[in-house]
XYZ file of C-alpha atoms in Angstrom:
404
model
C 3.321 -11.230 23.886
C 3.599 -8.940 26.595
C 1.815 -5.573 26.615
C 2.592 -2.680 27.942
C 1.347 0.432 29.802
C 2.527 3.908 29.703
C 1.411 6.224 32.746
C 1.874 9.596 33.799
C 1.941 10.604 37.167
C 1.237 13.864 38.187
C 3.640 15.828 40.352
C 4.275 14.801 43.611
C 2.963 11.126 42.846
C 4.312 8.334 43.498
C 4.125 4.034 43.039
C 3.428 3.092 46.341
C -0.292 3.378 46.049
C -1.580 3.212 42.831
C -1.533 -0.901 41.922
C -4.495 -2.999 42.814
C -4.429 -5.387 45.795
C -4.962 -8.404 44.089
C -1.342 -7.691 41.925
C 0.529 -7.327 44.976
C -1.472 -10.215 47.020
C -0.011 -12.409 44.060
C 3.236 -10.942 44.075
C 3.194 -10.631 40.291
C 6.239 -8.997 38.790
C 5.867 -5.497 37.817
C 8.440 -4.059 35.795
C 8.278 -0.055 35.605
C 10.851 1.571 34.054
C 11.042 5.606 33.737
C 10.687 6.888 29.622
C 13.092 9.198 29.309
C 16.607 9.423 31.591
C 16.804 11.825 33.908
C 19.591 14.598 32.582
C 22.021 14.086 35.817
C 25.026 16.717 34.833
C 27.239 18.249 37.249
C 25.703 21.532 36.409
C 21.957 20.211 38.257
C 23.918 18.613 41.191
C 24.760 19.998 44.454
C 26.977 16.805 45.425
C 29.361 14.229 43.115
C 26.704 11.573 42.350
C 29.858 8.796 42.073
C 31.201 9.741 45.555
C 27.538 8.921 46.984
C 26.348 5.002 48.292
C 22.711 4.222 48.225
C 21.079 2.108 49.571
C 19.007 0.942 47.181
C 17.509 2.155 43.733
C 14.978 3.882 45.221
C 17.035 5.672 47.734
C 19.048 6.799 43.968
C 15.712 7.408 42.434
C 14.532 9.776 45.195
C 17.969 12.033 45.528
C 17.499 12.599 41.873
C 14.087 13.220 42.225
C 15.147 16.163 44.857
C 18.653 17.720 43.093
C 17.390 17.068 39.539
C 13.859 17.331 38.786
C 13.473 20.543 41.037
C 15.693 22.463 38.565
C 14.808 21.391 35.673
C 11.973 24.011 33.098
C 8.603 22.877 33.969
C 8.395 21.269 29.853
C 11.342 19.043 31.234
C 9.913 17.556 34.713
C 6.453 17.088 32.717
C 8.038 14.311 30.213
C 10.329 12.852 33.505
C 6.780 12.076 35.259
C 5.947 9.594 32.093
C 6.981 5.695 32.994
C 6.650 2.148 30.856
C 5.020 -0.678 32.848
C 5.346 -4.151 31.528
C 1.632 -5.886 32.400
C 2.189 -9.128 34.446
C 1.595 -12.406 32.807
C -2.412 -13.485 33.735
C -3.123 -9.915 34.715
C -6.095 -8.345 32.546
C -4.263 -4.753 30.901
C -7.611 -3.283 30.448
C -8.696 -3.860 34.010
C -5.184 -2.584 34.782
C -5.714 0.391 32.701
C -9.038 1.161 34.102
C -7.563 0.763 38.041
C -5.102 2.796 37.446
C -6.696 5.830 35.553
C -9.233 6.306 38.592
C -6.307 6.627 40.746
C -6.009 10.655 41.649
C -2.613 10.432 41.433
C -2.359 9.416 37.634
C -2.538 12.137 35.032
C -2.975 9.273 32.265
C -2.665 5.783 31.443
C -2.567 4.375 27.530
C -1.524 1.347 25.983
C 1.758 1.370 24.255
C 0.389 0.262 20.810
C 1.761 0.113 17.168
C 1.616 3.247 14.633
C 1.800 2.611 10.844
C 3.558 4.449 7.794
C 1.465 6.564 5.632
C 2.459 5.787 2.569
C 0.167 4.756 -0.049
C 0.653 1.499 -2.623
C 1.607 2.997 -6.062
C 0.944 1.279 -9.096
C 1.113 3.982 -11.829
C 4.742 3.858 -14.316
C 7.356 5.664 -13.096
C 7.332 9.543 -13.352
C 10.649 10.933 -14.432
C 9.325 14.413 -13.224
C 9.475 16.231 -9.691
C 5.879 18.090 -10.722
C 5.448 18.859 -6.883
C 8.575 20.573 -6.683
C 7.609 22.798 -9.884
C 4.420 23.363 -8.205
C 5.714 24.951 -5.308
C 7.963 26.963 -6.735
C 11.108 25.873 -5.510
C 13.804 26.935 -8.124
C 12.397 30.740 -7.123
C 12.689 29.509 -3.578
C 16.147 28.841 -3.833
C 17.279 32.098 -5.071
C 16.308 33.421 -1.807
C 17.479 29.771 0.689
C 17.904 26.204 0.244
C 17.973 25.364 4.017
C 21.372 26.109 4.976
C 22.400 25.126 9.002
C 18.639 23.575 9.289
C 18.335 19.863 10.820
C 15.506 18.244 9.594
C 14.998 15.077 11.841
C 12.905 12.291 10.096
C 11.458 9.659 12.330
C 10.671 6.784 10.336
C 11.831 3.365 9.214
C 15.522 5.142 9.238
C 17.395 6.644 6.351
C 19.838 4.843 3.686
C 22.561 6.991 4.830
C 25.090 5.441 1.866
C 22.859 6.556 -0.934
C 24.429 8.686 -3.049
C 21.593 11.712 -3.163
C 21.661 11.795 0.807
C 24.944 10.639 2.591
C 26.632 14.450 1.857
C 23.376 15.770 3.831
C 23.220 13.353 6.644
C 23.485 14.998 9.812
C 26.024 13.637 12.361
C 26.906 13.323 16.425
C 30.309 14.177 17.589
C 30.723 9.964 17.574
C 29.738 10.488 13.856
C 26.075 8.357 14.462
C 23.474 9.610 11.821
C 21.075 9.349 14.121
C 19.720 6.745 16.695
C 17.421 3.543 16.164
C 14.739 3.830 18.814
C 13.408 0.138 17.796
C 16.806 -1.670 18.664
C 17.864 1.012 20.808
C 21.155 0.947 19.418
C 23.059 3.863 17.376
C 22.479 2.396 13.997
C 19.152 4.194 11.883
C 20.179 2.235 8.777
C 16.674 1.832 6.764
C 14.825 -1.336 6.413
C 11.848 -0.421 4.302
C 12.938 2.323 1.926
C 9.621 4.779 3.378
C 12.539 6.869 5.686
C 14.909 7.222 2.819
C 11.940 8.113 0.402
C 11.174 10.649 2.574
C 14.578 12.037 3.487
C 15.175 12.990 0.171
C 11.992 14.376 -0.499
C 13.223 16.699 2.077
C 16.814 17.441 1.233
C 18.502 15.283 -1.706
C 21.789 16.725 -3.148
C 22.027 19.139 -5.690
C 24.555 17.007 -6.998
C 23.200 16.282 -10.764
C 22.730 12.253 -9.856
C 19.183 11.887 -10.079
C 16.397 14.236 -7.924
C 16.748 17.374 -5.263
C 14.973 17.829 -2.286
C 12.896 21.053 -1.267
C 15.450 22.131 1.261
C 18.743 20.392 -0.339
C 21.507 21.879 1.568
C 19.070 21.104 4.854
C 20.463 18.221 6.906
C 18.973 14.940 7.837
C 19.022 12.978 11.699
C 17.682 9.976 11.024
C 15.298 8.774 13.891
C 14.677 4.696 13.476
C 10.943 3.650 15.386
C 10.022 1.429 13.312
C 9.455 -1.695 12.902
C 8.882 -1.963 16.309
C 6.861 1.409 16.317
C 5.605 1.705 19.732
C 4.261 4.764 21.299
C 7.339 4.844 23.630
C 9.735 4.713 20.717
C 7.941 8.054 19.161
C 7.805 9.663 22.165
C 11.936 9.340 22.683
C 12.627 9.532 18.995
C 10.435 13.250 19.287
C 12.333 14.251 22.411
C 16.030 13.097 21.014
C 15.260 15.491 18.562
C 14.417 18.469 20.139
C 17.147 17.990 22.600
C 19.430 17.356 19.560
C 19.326 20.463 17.008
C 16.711 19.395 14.828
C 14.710 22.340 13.995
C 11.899 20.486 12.253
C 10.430 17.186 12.834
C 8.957 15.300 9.866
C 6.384 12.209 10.891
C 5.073 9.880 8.100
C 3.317 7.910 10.539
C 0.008 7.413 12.771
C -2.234 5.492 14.206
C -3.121 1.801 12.770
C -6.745 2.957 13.587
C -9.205 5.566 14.944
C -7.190 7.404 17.493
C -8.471 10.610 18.598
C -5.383 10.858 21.143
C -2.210 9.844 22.074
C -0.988 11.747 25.243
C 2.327 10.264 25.459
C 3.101 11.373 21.812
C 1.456 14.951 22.465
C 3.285 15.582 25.601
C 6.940 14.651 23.753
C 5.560 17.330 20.972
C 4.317 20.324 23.456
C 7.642 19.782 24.444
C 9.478 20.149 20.995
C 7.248 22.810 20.624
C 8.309 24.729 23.987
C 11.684 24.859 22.482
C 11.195 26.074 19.043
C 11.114 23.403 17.040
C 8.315 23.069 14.037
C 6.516 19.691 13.932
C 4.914 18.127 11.046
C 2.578 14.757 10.537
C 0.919 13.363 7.824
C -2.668 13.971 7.949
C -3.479 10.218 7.113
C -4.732 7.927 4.434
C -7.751 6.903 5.260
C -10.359 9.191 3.370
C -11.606 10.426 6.687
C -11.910 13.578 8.936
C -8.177 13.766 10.363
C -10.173 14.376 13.798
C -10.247 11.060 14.532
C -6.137 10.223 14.339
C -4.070 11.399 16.733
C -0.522 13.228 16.655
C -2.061 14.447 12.954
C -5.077 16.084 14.691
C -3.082 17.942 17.159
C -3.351 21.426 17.283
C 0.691 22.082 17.811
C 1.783 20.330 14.914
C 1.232 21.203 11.376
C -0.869 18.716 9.816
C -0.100 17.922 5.826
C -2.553 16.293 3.723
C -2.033 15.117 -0.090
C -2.652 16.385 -3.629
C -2.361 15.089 -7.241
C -0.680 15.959 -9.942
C -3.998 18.187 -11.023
C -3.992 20.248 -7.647
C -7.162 18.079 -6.441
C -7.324 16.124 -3.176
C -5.682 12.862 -3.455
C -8.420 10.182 -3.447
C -6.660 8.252 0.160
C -5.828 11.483 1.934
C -7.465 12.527 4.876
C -8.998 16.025 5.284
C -10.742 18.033 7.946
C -10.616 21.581 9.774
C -7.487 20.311 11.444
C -5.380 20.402 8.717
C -2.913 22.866 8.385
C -1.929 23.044 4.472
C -2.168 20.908 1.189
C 1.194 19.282 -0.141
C 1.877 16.961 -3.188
C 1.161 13.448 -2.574
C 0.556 10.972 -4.957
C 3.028 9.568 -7.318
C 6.254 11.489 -5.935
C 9.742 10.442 -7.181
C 12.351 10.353 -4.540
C 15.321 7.769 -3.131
C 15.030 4.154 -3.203
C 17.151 2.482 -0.359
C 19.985 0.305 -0.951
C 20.916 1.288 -4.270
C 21.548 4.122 -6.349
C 18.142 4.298 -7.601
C 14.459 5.911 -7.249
C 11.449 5.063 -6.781
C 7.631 6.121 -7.032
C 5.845 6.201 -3.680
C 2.211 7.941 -2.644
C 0.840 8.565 0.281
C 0.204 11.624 3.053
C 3.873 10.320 4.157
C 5.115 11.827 0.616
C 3.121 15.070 1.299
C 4.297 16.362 4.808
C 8.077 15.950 3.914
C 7.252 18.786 0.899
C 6.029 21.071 4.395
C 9.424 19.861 6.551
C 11.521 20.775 3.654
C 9.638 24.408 3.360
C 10.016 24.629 6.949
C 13.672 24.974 6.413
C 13.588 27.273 3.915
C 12.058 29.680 5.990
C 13.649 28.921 9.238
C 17.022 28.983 7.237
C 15.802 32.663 5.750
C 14.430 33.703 8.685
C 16.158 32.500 11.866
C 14.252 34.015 14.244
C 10.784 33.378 13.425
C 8.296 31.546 16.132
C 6.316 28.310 15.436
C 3.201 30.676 14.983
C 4.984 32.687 12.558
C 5.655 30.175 10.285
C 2.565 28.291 10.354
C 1.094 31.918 9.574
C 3.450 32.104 6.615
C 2.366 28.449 5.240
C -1.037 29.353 5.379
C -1.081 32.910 3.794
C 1.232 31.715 1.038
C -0.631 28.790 -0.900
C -2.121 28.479 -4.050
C -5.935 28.261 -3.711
C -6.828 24.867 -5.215
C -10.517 23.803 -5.197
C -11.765 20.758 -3.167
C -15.312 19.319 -1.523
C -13.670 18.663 1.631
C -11.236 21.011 3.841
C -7.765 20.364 3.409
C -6.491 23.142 4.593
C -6.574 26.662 2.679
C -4.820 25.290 -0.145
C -1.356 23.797 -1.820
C 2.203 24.684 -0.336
C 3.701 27.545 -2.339
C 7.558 27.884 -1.378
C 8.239 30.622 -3.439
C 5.899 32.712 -1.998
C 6.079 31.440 2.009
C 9.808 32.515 1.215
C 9.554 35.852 -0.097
């Protein structure tokens, strides 16, 4: 299988220079393709880009690189610096990796690996109770907002946009797309795995008497699809879509298959999510470690979510640490089952951050012009103190009180 690179440039830099001899002296292939498209609207051009002939595509590449990228906010150029190389057949990616990082011109190089769901295997009977919702306070919440003209995007395994406690809340594109699958790169985020839909409706089921109700259920859901292919790359445009979308919170059930202490390609789509407003949360991790060690979850600019029980204590597979932000319920958490009517019991961190997106829109839906900072200040000064031998944060979620 091939692997891949991802690279960052810094600005000004260019390909010419920065592959080792012995590729070109072999004439290996390399194919290099730029992460995210560069915006071309008439608004950033100075001449009809249809009425033009180039020469070649690098003649195109460098008259965008001139009208375009000039103009754009300096959050924007940063992610338009980012490429995807495919490593050549019988050419050594580490080596590769290791050429091109000493290269001055290169702001970083990683491979494009895999990311796993944080969900948890279950294998207590079914609760018929939503005990982290009466935890938290919602019904009290709800007097005061239940996430009205808030987008919550989920990037995940998709969303079961048919079931019956989500379809009213799915948000939609003006081609009526729920979303976009980053895995297939095609328009269709239709869950495979249930873990999405689990989570979307942790977030924002109906209120529609039919079986549960998410924390923020008049919120809306874009469903983001990276997985199963789950590549760095596909988290990285499935973060960026949904900034550049309307989503106004983020939720990611995922991370890192292993220790990962960072993953700049993922942290650069999120400072630039961040530049724009928009409130993003990860799962802290189920590993029963120090959350230090797993990037997005350990980055300061997102708010980092790990698990509880049913008894306020830590769940035994969450991860903990001075990076996380807050405590959310975790283990054992009733919510949709994909492609059927039904429900079903899943644990895991994953269950625990969409508890924080949902409260996210509460607020933002209360409070429309609060910051990032403001609202990670109000998650933190609101919870309910719960005792623990580890740090998880400076206690459990209360939306009642982050609301009022």
């Amino acid at each position: 299988m091939n692997i891949e690179l991802i690279i960052k440039l810094k600005e000004g830099g260019n390909f010419e220079t920065i592959f080792p001899a012995s590729l070109t002296e072999n004439s290996l292939p390399i194919k290099i393709e730029r992460l995210n498209d560069i915006p071309v609207t008439n608004a950033l051009l100075s001449k009809n880009l249809n009425e033009m002939t180039f020469l070649d595509n690098e003649e195109r590449e460098n008259f965008l690189q001139n009208e375009v990228l000039s103009k754009l906010e300096e959050s924007e150029k940063s992610l338009y610096r980012i490429f995807k190389i495919q490593v050549p057949i019988g050419a050594d990616a580490g080596e590769l990796k290791k050429t091109l990082e000493a290269n001055p011109v290169v702001e970083y190089v990683q491979i494009n690996a895999k990311n796993d769901l944080m969900d948890f295997p279950v294998e207590e009977p079914l609760y018929s109770q939503l005990y982290g919702l009466k935890k938290m306070q919602c019904p009290d919440a709800w007097q005061s907002s239940t996430g009205e003209n808030i987008v919550v995007a989920v990037v995940d395994t998709g969303v079961d946009y048919n079931h019956p406690d989500i379809r009213d809340n799915m948000w939609k594109d003006i081609n009526g797309h729920f979303g976009y699958n980053f895995s297939e790169d095609n328009t269709d985020p239709m869950d495979y795995h249930s873990h999405g839909t689990h989570v979307a409706g942790t977030i924002a089921a109906s209120m529609n008497q039919l079986g549960v109700v998410g924390v923020a259920f008049n919120a809306k859901i874009m469903a983001l699809k990276a997985f199963p292919r789950a590549n760095d790359s596909d988290f990285h445009r499935a973060i960026k879509f949904a900034a550049d979308n309307g989503a106004k919170v983020i939720n990611n059930s995922w991370g890192p298959t292993g220790h990962r202490p960072s993953n700049p390609v993922v942290e650069d789509a999120i400072d630039y999510a961040v530049s724009k407003g928009i409130c993003v949360v990860f799962a802290a991790g189920n590993s029963d470690e120090d959350v230090m060690h797993f990037s997005p979850a350990n980055y300061p600019k997102v708010i980092s979510v790990s698990a509880t029980d049913e008894n306020d204590q830590k769940a035994g597979f969450s991860n903990y640490g001075n990076l996380v932000t807050v405590a959310a319920p975790g283990k054992n958490i009733l919510s949709c089952k994909f492609k059927s009517n039904e429900f079903a019991i899943k644990s895991g961190t994953s269950m625990a951050a969409p508890h924080v997106s949902g409260l996210a829109a509460l607020i933002l839906s209360k409070f429309p012009g609060i910051t990032i900072t403001q609202l990670i200040k109000k998650l933190k000064e609101n919870v309910d103190i719960i005792s623990s031998s580890v740090p998880i944060g400076p206690g459990r979620v209360n939306a009642f009180k982050a609301i009022s």
